[in-house]
mmCIF file with all atom_site columns, C-alpha atoms in Angstrom:
data_model
loop_
_atom_site.group_PDB
_atom_site.id
_atom_site.type_symbol
_atom_site.label_atom_id
_atom_site.label_alt_id
_atom_site.label_comp_id
_atom_site.label_asym_id
_atom_site.label_entity_id
_atom_site.label_seq_id
_atom_site.pdbx_PDB_ins_code
_atom_site.Cartn_x
_atom_site.Cartn_y
_atom_site.Cartn_z
_atom_site.occupancy
_atom_site.B_iso_or_equiv
_atom_site.pdbx_formal_charge
_atom_site.auth_seq_id
_atom_site.auth_comp_id
_atom_site.auth_asym_id
_atom_site.auth_atom_id
_atom_site.pdbx_PDB_model_num
ATOM 1   C CA . UNK A 1 1   ? 9.418  1.747  -75.962 1.00 0.00 ? 1   UNK A CA 1
ATOM 2   C CA . UNK A 1 2   ? 8.926  2.351  -72.238 1.00 0.00 ? 2   UNK A CA 1
ATOM 3   C CA . UNK A 1 3   ? 10.139 -0.529 -70.144 1.00 0.00 ? 3   UNK A CA 1
ATOM 4   C CA . UNK A 1 4   ? 11.623 -0.984 -66.700 1.00 0.00 ? 4   UNK A CA 1
ATOM 5   C CA . UNK A 1 5   ? 14.508 -3.074 -68.028 1.00 0.00 ? 5   UNK A CA 1
ATOM 6   C CA . UNK A 1 6   ? 15.967 -0.168 -69.995 1.00 0.00 ? 6   UNK A CA 1
ATOM 7   C CA . UNK A 1 7   ? 18.375 1.789  -67.750 1.00 0.00 ? 7   UNK A CA 1
ATOM 8   C CA . UNK A 1 8   ? 17.106 5.269  -67.059 1.00 0.00 ? 8   UNK A CA 1
ATOM 9   C CA . UNK A 1 9   ? 13.973 4.923  -69.183 1.00 0.00 ? 9   UNK A CA 1
ATOM 10  C CA . UNK A 1 10  ? 11.509 4.970  -66.305 1.00 0.00 ? 10  UNK A CA 1
ATOM 11  C CA . UNK A 1 11  ? 11.805 6.976  -63.138 1.00 0.00 ? 11  UNK A CA 1
ATOM 12  C CA . UNK A 1 12  ? 9.567  7.672  -60.190 1.00 0.00 ? 12  UNK A CA 1
ATOM 13  C CA . UNK A 1 13  ? 9.699  10.738 -58.003 1.00 0.00 ? 13  UNK A CA 1
ATOM 14  C CA . UNK A 1 14  ? 8.301  12.206 -54.842 1.00 0.00 ? 14  UNK A CA 1
ATOM 15  C CA . UNK A 1 15  ? 8.916  15.061 -52.442 1.00 0.00 ? 15  UNK A CA 1
ATOM 16  C CA . UNK A 1 16  ? 10.265 14.177 -49.010 1.00 0.00 ? 16  UNK A CA 1
ATOM 17  C CA . UNK A 1 17  ? 9.679  16.433 -46.034 1.00 0.00 ? 17  UNK A CA 1
ATOM 18  C CA . UNK A 1 18  ? 11.694 16.390 -42.822 1.00 0.00 ? 18  UNK A CA 1
ATOM 19  C CA . UNK A 1 19  ? 10.081 17.551 -39.603 1.00 0.00 ? 19  UNK A CA 1
ATOM 20  C CA . UNK A 1 20  ? 12.686 19.023 -37.261 1.00 0.00 ? 20  UNK A CA 1
ATOM 21  C CA . UNK A 1 21  ? 10.487 19.930 -34.327 1.00 0.00 ? 21  UNK A CA 1
ATOM 22  C CA . UNK A 1 22  ? 6.803  20.059 -33.546 1.00 0.00 ? 22  UNK A CA 1
ATOM 23  C CA . UNK A 1 23  ? 6.076  22.975 -35.855 1.00 0.00 ? 23  UNK A CA 1
ATOM 24  C CA . UNK A 1 24  ? 9.305  23.290 -37.833 1.00 0.00 ? 24  UNK A CA 1
ATOM 25  C CA . UNK A 1 25  ? 9.593  21.676 -41.256 1.00 0.00 ? 25  UNK A CA 1
ATOM 26  C CA . UNK A 1 26  ? 12.965 21.699 -43.016 1.00 0.00 ? 26  UNK A CA 1
ATOM 27  C CA . UNK A 1 27  ? 13.168 22.341 -46.772 1.00 0.00 ? 27  UNK A CA 1
ATOM 28  C CA . UNK A 1 28  ? 12.038 19.329 -48.832 1.00 0.00 ? 28  UNK A CA 1
ATOM 29  C CA . UNK A 1 29  ? 14.079 16.872 -50.890 1.00 0.00 ? 29  UNK A CA 1
ATOM 30  C CA . UNK A 1 30  ? 13.179 15.692 -54.353 1.00 0.00 ? 30  UNK A CA 1
ATOM 31  C CA . UNK A 1 31  ? 13.697 11.914 -54.371 1.00 0.00 ? 31  UNK A CA 1
ATOM 32  C CA . UNK A 1 32  ? 14.102 10.208 -57.750 1.00 0.00 ? 32  UNK A CA 1
ATOM 33  C CA . UNK A 1 33  ? 14.328 6.418  -58.200 1.00 0.00 ? 33  UNK A CA 1
ATOM 34  C CA . UNK A 1 34  ? 15.383 4.638  -61.399 1.00 0.00 ? 34  UNK A CA 1
ATOM 35  C CA . UNK A 1 35  ? 12.889 1.804  -61.884 1.00 0.00 ? 35  UNK A CA 1
ATOM 36  C CA . UNK A 1 36  ? 15.314 -0.664 -63.538 1.00 0.00 ? 36  UNK A CA 1
ATOM 37  C CA . UNK A 1 37  ? 18.168 -0.362 -61.035 1.00 0.00 ? 37  UNK A CA 1
ATOM 38  C CA . UNK A 1 38  ? 16.510 1.120  -57.912 1.00 0.00 ? 38  UNK A CA 1
ATOM 39  C CA . UNK A 1 39  ? 19.261 3.772  -57.878 1.00 0.00 ? 39  UNK A CA 1
ATOM 40  C CA . UNK A 1 40  ? 18.005 6.664  -55.759 1.00 0.00 ? 40  UNK A CA 1
ATOM 41  C CA . UNK A 1 41  ? 19.032 10.293 -56.169 1.00 0.00 ? 41  UNK A CA 1
ATOM 42  C CA . UNK A 1 42  ? 18.079 12.994 -53.699 1.00 0.00 ? 42  UNK A CA 1
ATOM 43  C CA . UNK A 1 43  ? 18.062 16.661 -54.635 1.00 0.00 ? 43  UNK A CA 1
ATOM 44  C CA . UNK A 1 44  ? 17.842 19.251 -51.848 1.00 0.00 ? 44  UNK A CA 1
ATOM 45  C CA . UNK A 1 45  ? 15.249 21.929 -52.546 1.00 0.00 ? 45  UNK A CA 1
ATOM 46  C CA . UNK A 1 46  ? 15.142 25.412 -51.032 1.00 0.00 ? 46  UNK A CA 1
ATOM 47  C CA . UNK A 1 47  ? 11.350 25.249 -51.016 1.00 0.00 ? 47  UNK A CA 1
ATOM 48  C CA . UNK A 1 48  ? 8.433  23.610 -52.826 1.00 0.00 ? 48  UNK A CA 1
ATOM 49  C CA . UNK A 1 49  ? 7.974  26.339 -55.443 1.00 0.00 ? 49  UNK A CA 1
ATOM 50  C CA . UNK A 1 50  ? 7.379  25.710 -59.129 1.00 0.00 ? 50  UNK A CA 1
ATOM 51  C CA . UNK A 1 51  ? 10.816 26.863 -60.243 1.00 0.00 ? 51  UNK A CA 1
ATOM 52  C CA . UNK A 1 52  ? 12.700 24.951 -57.572 1.00 0.00 ? 52  UNK A CA 1
ATOM 53  C CA . UNK A 1 53  ? 10.966 21.616 -58.254 1.00 0.00 ? 53  UNK A CA 1
ATOM 54  C CA . UNK A 1 54  ? 11.286 22.064 -62.029 1.00 0.00 ? 54  UNK A CA 1
ATOM 55  C CA . UNK A 1 55  ? 15.003 22.758 -61.573 1.00 0.00 ? 55  UNK A CA 1
ATOM 56  C CA . UNK A 1 56  ? 15.346 19.459 -59.666 1.00 0.00 ? 56  UNK A CA 1
ATOM 57  C CA . UNK A 1 57  ? 13.626 17.534 -62.471 1.00 0.00 ? 57  UNK A CA 1
ATOM 58  C CA . UNK A 1 58  ? 15.843 19.248 -65.051 1.00 0.00 ? 58  UNK A CA 1
ATOM 59  C CA . UNK A 1 59  ? 18.885 18.254 -62.986 1.00 0.00 ? 59  UNK A CA 1
ATOM 60  C CA . UNK A 1 60  ? 17.767 14.603 -62.930 1.00 0.00 ? 60  UNK A CA 1
ATOM 61  C CA . UNK A 1 61  ? 17.179 14.718 -66.703 1.00 0.00 ? 61  UNK A CA 1
ATOM 62  C CA . UNK A 1 62  ? 20.685 16.131 -67.227 1.00 0.00 ? 62  UNK A CA 1
ATOM 63  C CA . UNK A 1 63  ? 22.156 13.329 -65.083 1.00 0.00 ? 63  UNK A CA 1
ATOM 64  C CA . UNK A 1 64  ? 20.450 10.811 -67.370 1.00 0.00 ? 64  UNK A CA 1
ATOM 65  C CA . UNK A 1 65  ? 21.964 12.492 -70.414 1.00 0.00 ? 65  UNK A CA 1
ATOM 66  C CA . UNK A 1 66  ? 25.444 12.470 -68.866 1.00 0.00 ? 66  UNK A CA 1
ATOM 67  C CA . UNK A 1 67  ? 25.073 8.702  -68.393 1.00 0.00 ? 67  UNK A CA 1
ATOM 68  C CA . UNK A 1 68  ? 23.953 8.379  -72.036 1.00 0.00 ? 68  UNK A CA 1
ATOM 69  C CA . UNK A 1 69  ? 20.393 7.438  -71.055 1.00 0.00 ? 69  UNK A CA 1
ATOM 70  C CA . UNK A 1 70  ? 17.088 9.075  -71.831 1.00 0.00 ? 70  UNK A CA 1
ATOM 71  C CA . UNK A 1 71  ? 14.499 9.629  -69.120 1.00 0.00 ? 71  UNK A CA 1
ATOM 72  C CA . UNK A 1 72  ? 11.365 8.713  -71.049 1.00 0.00 ? 72  UNK A CA 1
ATOM 73  C CA . UNK A 1 73  ? 8.769  8.500  -68.302 1.00 0.00 ? 73  UNK A CA 1
ATOM 74  C CA . UNK A 1 74  ? 8.424  10.044 -64.860 1.00 0.00 ? 74  UNK A CA 1
ATOM 75  C CA . UNK A 1 75  ? 5.725  8.751  -62.529 1.00 0.00 ? 75  UNK A CA 1
ATOM 76  C CA . UNK A 1 76  ? 4.543  10.984 -59.706 1.00 0.00 ? 76  UNK A CA 1
ATOM 77  C CA . UNK A 1 77  ? 1.637  11.175 -57.313 1.00 0.00 ? 77  UNK A CA 1
ATOM 78  C CA . UNK A 1 78  ? -0.706 14.124 -57.730 1.00 0.00 ? 78  UNK A CA 1
ATOM 79  C CA . UNK A 1 79  ? 1.614  16.565 -55.999 1.00 0.00 ? 79  UNK A CA 1
ATOM 80  C CA . UNK A 1 80  ? 0.179  20.012 -56.729 1.00 0.00 ? 80  UNK A CA 1
ATOM 81  C CA . UNK A 1 81  ? 3.593  21.426 -57.643 1.00 0.00 ? 81  UNK A CA 1
ATOM 82  C CA . UNK A 1 82  ? 4.056  18.674 -60.259 1.00 0.00 ? 82  UNK A CA 1
ATOM 83  C CA . UNK A 1 83  ? 0.606  18.816 -61.847 1.00 0.00 ? 83  UNK A CA 1
ATOM 84  C CA . UNK A 1 84  ? 1.072  22.464 -62.868 1.00 0.00 ? 84  UNK A CA 1
ATOM 85  C CA . UNK A 1 85  ? 4.415  21.804 -64.551 1.00 0.00 ? 85  UNK A CA 1
ATOM 86  C CA . UNK A 1 86  ? 3.263  18.924 -66.764 1.00 0.00 ? 86  UNK A CA 1
ATOM 87  C CA . UNK A 1 87  ? 3.759  20.921 -69.974 1.00 0.00 ? 87  UNK A CA 1
ATOM 88  C CA . UNK A 1 88  ? 7.292  21.974 -68.985 1.00 0.00 ? 88  UNK A CA 1
ATOM 89  C CA . UNK A 1 89  ? 8.256  18.389 -68.141 1.00 0.00 ? 89  UNK A CA 1
ATOM 90  C CA . UNK A 1 90  ? 6.793  17.006 -71.351 1.00 0.00 ? 90  UNK A CA 1
ATOM 91  C CA . UNK A 1 91  ? 8.533  19.760 -73.361 1.00 0.00 ? 91  UNK A CA 1
ATOM 92  C CA . UNK A 1 92  ? 11.802 18.057 -72.308 1.00 0.00 ? 92  UNK A CA 1
ATOM 93  C CA . UNK A 1 93  ? 10.594 14.846 -73.969 1.00 0.00 ? 93  UNK A CA 1
ATOM 94  C CA . UNK A 1 94  ? 9.602  13.189 -70.689 1.00 0.00 ? 94  UNK A CA 1
ATOM 95  C CA . UNK A 1 95  ? 6.154  11.578 -70.456 1.00 0.00 ? 95  UNK A CA 1
ATOM 96  C CA . UNK A 1 96  ? 4.655  12.489 -67.081 1.00 0.00 ? 96  UNK A CA 1
ATOM 97  C CA . UNK A 1 97  ? 2.411  9.817  -65.567 1.00 0.00 ? 97  UNK A CA 1
ATOM 98  C CA . UNK A 1 98  ? 0.360  11.028 -62.635 1.00 0.00 ? 98  UNK A CA 1
ATOM 99  C CA . UNK A 1 99  ? -1.238 8.603  -60.201 1.00 0.00 ? 99  UNK A CA 1
ATOM 100 C CA . UNK A 1 100 ? -4.939 8.859  -59.445 1.00 0.00 ? 100 UNK A CA 1
ATOM 101 C CA . UNK A 1 101 ? -5.948 11.150 -56.586 1.00 0.00 ? 101 UNK A CA 1
ATOM 102 C CA . UNK A 1 102 ? -4.989 9.607  -53.274 1.00 0.00 ? 102 UNK A CA 1
ATOM 103 C CA . UNK A 1 103 ? -2.618 7.016  -54.765 1.00 0.00 ? 103 UNK A CA 1
ATOM 104 C CA . UNK A 1 104 ? 1.067  7.023  -53.923 1.00 0.00 ? 104 UNK A CA 1
ATOM 105 C CA . UNK A 1 105 ? 4.116  5.978  -55.929 1.00 0.00 ? 105 UNK A CA 1
ATOM 106 C CA . UNK A 1 106 ? 5.184  2.897  -53.987 1.00 0.00 ? 106 UNK A CA 1
ATOM 107 C CA . UNK A 1 107 ? 8.793  2.711  -55.115 1.00 0.00 ? 107 UNK A CA 1
ATOM 108 C CA . UNK A 1 108 ? 9.441  6.334  -54.165 1.00 0.00 ? 108 UNK A CA 1
ATOM 109 C CA . UNK A 1 109 ? 7.631  5.970  -50.827 1.00 0.00 ? 109 UNK A CA 1
ATOM 110 C CA . UNK A 1 110 ? 9.704  2.901  -49.905 1.00 0.00 ? 110 UNK A CA 1
ATOM 111 C CA . UNK A 1 111 ? 12.925 4.735  -50.800 1.00 0.00 ? 111 UNK A CA 1
ATOM 112 C CA . UNK A 1 112 ? 11.903 7.703  -48.661 1.00 0.00 ? 112 UNK A CA 1
ATOM 113 C CA . UNK A 1 113 ? 11.184 5.389  -45.727 1.00 0.00 ? 113 UNK A CA 1
ATOM 114 C CA . UNK A 1 114 ? 14.634 3.765  -46.130 1.00 0.00 ? 114 UNK A CA 1
ATOM 115 C CA . UNK A 1 115 ? 16.327 7.179  -46.276 1.00 0.00 ? 115 UNK A CA 1
ATOM 116 C CA . UNK A 1 116 ? 14.581 8.206  -43.035 1.00 0.00 ? 116 UNK A CA 1
ATOM 117 C CA . UNK A 1 117 ? 15.538 4.969  -41.279 1.00 0.00 ? 117 UNK A CA 1
ATOM 118 C CA . UNK A 1 118 ? 19.195 5.311  -42.328 1.00 0.00 ? 118 UNK A CA 1
ATOM 119 C CA . UNK A 1 119 ? 19.265 8.971  -41.234 1.00 0.00 ? 119 UNK A CA 1
ATOM 120 C CA . UNK A 1 120 ? 17.798 8.110  -37.825 1.00 0.00 ? 120 UNK A CA 1
ATOM 121 C CA . UNK A 1 121 ? 20.291 5.266  -37.344 1.00 0.00 ? 121 UNK A CA 1
ATOM 122 C CA . UNK A 1 122 ? 23.193 7.528  -38.341 1.00 0.00 ? 122 UNK A CA 1
ATOM 123 C CA . UNK A 1 123 ? 22.015 10.264 -35.999 1.00 0.00 ? 123 UNK A CA 1
ATOM 124 C CA . UNK A 1 124 ? 21.614 7.797  -33.114 1.00 0.00 ? 124 UNK A CA 1
ATOM 125 C CA . UNK A 1 125 ? 25.086 6.370  -33.784 1.00 0.00 ? 125 UNK A CA 1
ATOM 126 C CA . UNK A 1 126 ? 26.647 9.827  -33.801 1.00 0.00 ? 126 UNK A CA 1
ATOM 127 C CA . UNK A 1 127 ? 24.952 10.683 -30.503 1.00 0.00 ? 127 UNK A CA 1
ATOM 128 C CA . UNK A 1 128 ? 26.207 7.456  -28.956 1.00 0.00 ? 128 UNK A CA 1
ATOM 129 C CA . UNK A 1 129 ? 29.787 8.171  -30.059 1.00 0.00 ? 129 UNK A CA 1
ATOM 130 C CA . UNK A 1 130 ? 29.966 11.945 -29.560 1.00 0.00 ? 130 UNK A CA 1
ATOM 131 C CA . UNK A 1 131 ? 27.254 12.580 -26.980 1.00 0.00 ? 131 UNK A CA 1
#
């Protein structure tokens, strides 16, 4: 049974990119949100390659297992790096639900926006204190 009230059963994910300067993009983060609890986990990626993103998803799955939960469903937008690894994700017993082209995963997008706002506020506070 896939339901949002079962801890760890449903998760949503997205890739978050940080722009440092006009043309400089820092390595992405994989952002995972538990649907039932809204707990958000970020996983720093070296790049957006197949192996690196799959490793992040495997890490999240292992975290579920350590907490005695089973990640049953992962919802993602049609990120090209995710679409190609559908078989590998489902081989771990995780049902991958992909949004239609152009649709976003709202819960992940909101979490990313909150992370950015908190980071900007922290950075501004540090500048005010330390110059």
